[in-house]
CSV table of C-alpha atoms in Angstrom, one decimal:
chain,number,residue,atom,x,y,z
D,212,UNK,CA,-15.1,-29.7,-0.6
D,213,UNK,CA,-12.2,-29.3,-2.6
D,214,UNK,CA,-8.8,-30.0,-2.1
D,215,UNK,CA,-5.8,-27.6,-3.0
D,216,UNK,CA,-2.3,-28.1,-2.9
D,217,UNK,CA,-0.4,-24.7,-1.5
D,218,UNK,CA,0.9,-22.8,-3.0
D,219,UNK,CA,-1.0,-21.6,-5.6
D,220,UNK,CA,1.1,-19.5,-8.7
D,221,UNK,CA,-2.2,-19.0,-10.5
D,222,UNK,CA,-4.8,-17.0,-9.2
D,223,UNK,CA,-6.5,-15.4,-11.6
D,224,UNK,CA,-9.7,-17.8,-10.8
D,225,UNK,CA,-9.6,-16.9,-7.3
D,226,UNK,CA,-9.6,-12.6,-7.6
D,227,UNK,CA,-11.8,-10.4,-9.7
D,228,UNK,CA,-9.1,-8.3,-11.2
D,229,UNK,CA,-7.7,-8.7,-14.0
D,230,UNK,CA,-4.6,-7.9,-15.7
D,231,UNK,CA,-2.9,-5.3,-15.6
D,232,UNK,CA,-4.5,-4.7,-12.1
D,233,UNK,CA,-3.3,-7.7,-10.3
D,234,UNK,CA,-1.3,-7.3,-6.9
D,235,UNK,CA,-1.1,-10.5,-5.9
D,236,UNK,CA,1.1,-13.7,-7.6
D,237,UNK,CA,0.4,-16.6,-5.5
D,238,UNK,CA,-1.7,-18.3,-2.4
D,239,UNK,CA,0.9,-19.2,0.3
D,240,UNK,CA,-1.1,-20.4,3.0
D,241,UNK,CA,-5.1,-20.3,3.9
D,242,UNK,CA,-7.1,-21.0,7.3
D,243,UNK,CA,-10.2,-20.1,8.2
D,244,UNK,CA,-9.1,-16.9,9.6
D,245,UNK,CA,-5.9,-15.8,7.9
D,246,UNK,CA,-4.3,-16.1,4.4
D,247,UNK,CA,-0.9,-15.0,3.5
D,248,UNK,CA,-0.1,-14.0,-0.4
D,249,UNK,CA,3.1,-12.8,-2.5
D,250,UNK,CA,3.9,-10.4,-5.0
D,251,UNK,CA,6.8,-9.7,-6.9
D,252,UNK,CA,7.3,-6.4,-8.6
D,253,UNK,CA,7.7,-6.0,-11.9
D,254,UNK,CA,8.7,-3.7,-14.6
D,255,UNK,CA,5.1,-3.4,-16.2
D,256,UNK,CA,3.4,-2.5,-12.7
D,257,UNK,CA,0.8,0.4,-12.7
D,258,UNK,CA,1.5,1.2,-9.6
D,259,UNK,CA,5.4,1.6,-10.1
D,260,UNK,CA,7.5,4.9,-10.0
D,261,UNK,CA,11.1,6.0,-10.3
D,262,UNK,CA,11.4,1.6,-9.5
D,263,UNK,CA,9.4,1.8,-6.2
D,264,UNK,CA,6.3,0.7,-5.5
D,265,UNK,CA,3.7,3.6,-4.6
D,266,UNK,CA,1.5,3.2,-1.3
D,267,UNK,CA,-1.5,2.9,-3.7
D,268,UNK,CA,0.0,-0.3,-5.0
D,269,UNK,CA,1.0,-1.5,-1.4
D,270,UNK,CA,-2.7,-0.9,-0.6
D,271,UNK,CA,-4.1,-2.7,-3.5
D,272,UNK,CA,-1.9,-5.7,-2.5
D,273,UNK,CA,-3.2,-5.7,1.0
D,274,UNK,CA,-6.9,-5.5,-0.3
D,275,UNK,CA,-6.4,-8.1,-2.9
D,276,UNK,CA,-5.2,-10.5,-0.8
D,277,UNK,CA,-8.2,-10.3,1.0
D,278,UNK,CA,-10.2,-10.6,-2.1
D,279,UNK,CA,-7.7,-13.9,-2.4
D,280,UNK,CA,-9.2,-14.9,0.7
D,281,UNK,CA,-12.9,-14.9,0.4
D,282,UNK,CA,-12.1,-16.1,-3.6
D,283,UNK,CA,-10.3,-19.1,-2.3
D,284,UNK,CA,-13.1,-19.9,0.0
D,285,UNK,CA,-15.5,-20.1,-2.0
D,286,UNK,CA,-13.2,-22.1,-4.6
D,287,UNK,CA,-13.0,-24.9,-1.8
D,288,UNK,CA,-16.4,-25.2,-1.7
D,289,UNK,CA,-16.9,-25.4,-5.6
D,290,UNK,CA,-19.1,-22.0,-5.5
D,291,UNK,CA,-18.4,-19.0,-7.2
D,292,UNK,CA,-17.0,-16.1,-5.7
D,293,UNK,CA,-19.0,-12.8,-4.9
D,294,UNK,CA,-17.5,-9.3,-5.6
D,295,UNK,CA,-16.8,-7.2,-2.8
D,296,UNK,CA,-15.8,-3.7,-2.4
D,297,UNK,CA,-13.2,-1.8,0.3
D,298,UNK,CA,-15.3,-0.8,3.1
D,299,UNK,CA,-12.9,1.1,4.9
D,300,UNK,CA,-9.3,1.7,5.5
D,301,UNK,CA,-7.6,2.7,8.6
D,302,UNK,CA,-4.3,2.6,10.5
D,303,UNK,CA,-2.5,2.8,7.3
D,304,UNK,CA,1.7,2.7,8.2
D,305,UNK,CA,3.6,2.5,5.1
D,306,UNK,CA,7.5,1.7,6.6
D,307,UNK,CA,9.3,1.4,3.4
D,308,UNK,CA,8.2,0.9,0.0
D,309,UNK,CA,9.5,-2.0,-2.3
D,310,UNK,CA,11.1,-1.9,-5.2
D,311,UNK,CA,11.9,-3.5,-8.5
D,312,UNK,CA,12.0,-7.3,-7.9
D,313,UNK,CA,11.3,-7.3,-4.4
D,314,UNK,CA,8.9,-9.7,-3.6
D,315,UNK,CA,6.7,-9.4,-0.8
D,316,UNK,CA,4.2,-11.4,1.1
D,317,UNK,CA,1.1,-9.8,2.8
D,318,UNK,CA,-0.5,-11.7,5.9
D,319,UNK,CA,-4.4,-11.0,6.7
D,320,UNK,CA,-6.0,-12.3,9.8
D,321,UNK,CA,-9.2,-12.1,9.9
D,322,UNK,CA,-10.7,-10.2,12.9
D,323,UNK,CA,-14.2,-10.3,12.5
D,324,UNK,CA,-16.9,-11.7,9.8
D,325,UNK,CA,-20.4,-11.0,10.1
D,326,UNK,CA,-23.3,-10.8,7.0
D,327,UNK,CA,-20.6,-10.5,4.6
D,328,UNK,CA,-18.6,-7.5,6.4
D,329,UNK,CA,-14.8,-8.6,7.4
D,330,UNK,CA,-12.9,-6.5,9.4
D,331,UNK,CA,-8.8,-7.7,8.6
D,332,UNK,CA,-5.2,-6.8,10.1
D,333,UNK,CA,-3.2,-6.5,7.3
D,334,UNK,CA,1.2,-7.2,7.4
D,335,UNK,CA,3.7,-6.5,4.4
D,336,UNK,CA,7.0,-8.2,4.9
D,337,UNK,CA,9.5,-8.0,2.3
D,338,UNK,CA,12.1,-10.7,1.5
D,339,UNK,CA,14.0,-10.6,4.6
D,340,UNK,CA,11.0,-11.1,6.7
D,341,UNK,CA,10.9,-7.2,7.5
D,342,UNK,CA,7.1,-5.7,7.8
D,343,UNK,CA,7.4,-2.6,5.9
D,344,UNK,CA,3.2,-1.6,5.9
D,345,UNK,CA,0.5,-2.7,7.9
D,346,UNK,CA,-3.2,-1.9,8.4
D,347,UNK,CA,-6.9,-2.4,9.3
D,348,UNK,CA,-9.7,-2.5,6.5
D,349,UNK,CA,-13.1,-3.2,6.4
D,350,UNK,CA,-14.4,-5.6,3.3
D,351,UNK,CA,-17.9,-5.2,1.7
D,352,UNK,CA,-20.0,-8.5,-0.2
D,353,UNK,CA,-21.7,-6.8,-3.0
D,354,UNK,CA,-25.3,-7.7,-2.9
């Protein structure tokens, strides 16, 4: 197995998208059943209006982070990733939506894995620690 120093500032290896789609900037922390990301927004961001982030983008975060976590897996274990697909999304609460330069770290604990389905719990938290989205989504392996 491979070993990684945290954090990680490049990720492109570890997600399938590619720019101008990414959502995520870095790997804070990984276990077994949680990772944690960040994100700062910029000026260039698809998903940015009148300087605030839209719920798509807040969305895209949360599900890429979870692509960040299956990615990183597999990196650890020298294979390479699989694509996967949103499932599902549910529980959706968008608090407050970031803005220009915020940056903002998304934490995903894993709540079930089975046969390549994940069921997550997903936080945003911006800079001072306070969660401004959350919610549930199911994650697909492509076979």
């Amino acid at each position: 197995m491979i070993q990684q120093q945290l954090p990680i500032t490049d990720i492109t290896h570890l997600i399938p998208q590619k720019s101008p789609f990414v959502m995520v900037d870095s790997l804070l922390d990984f276990k077994e059943n949680q990772v944690v990301s960040s994100f700062k927004i910029k000026e260039d961001n698809l998903f940015l209006k009148n300087n605030s982030l839209l719920e798509s983008g807040l969305i895209e975060n949360m599900a890429q982070t979870v692509a960040l976590h299956t990615g990183f897996d597999f990196f650890l274990k020298n294979e390479q990733a699989p694509t996967g697909y949103i499932g599902s999304i549910k529980k959706v609460e968008i608090l407050k939506l970031p803005v220009l330069n915020d940056i903002i770290t998304t934490k995903v604990e894993i709540l079930h894995e089975f046969d390549g389905i994940t069921m997550v719990a997903v936080k945003v938290f911006n800079a001072i620690n306070e969660e401004i989205a959350s919610g549930e989504m199911k994650t697909v392996i492509a076979r």
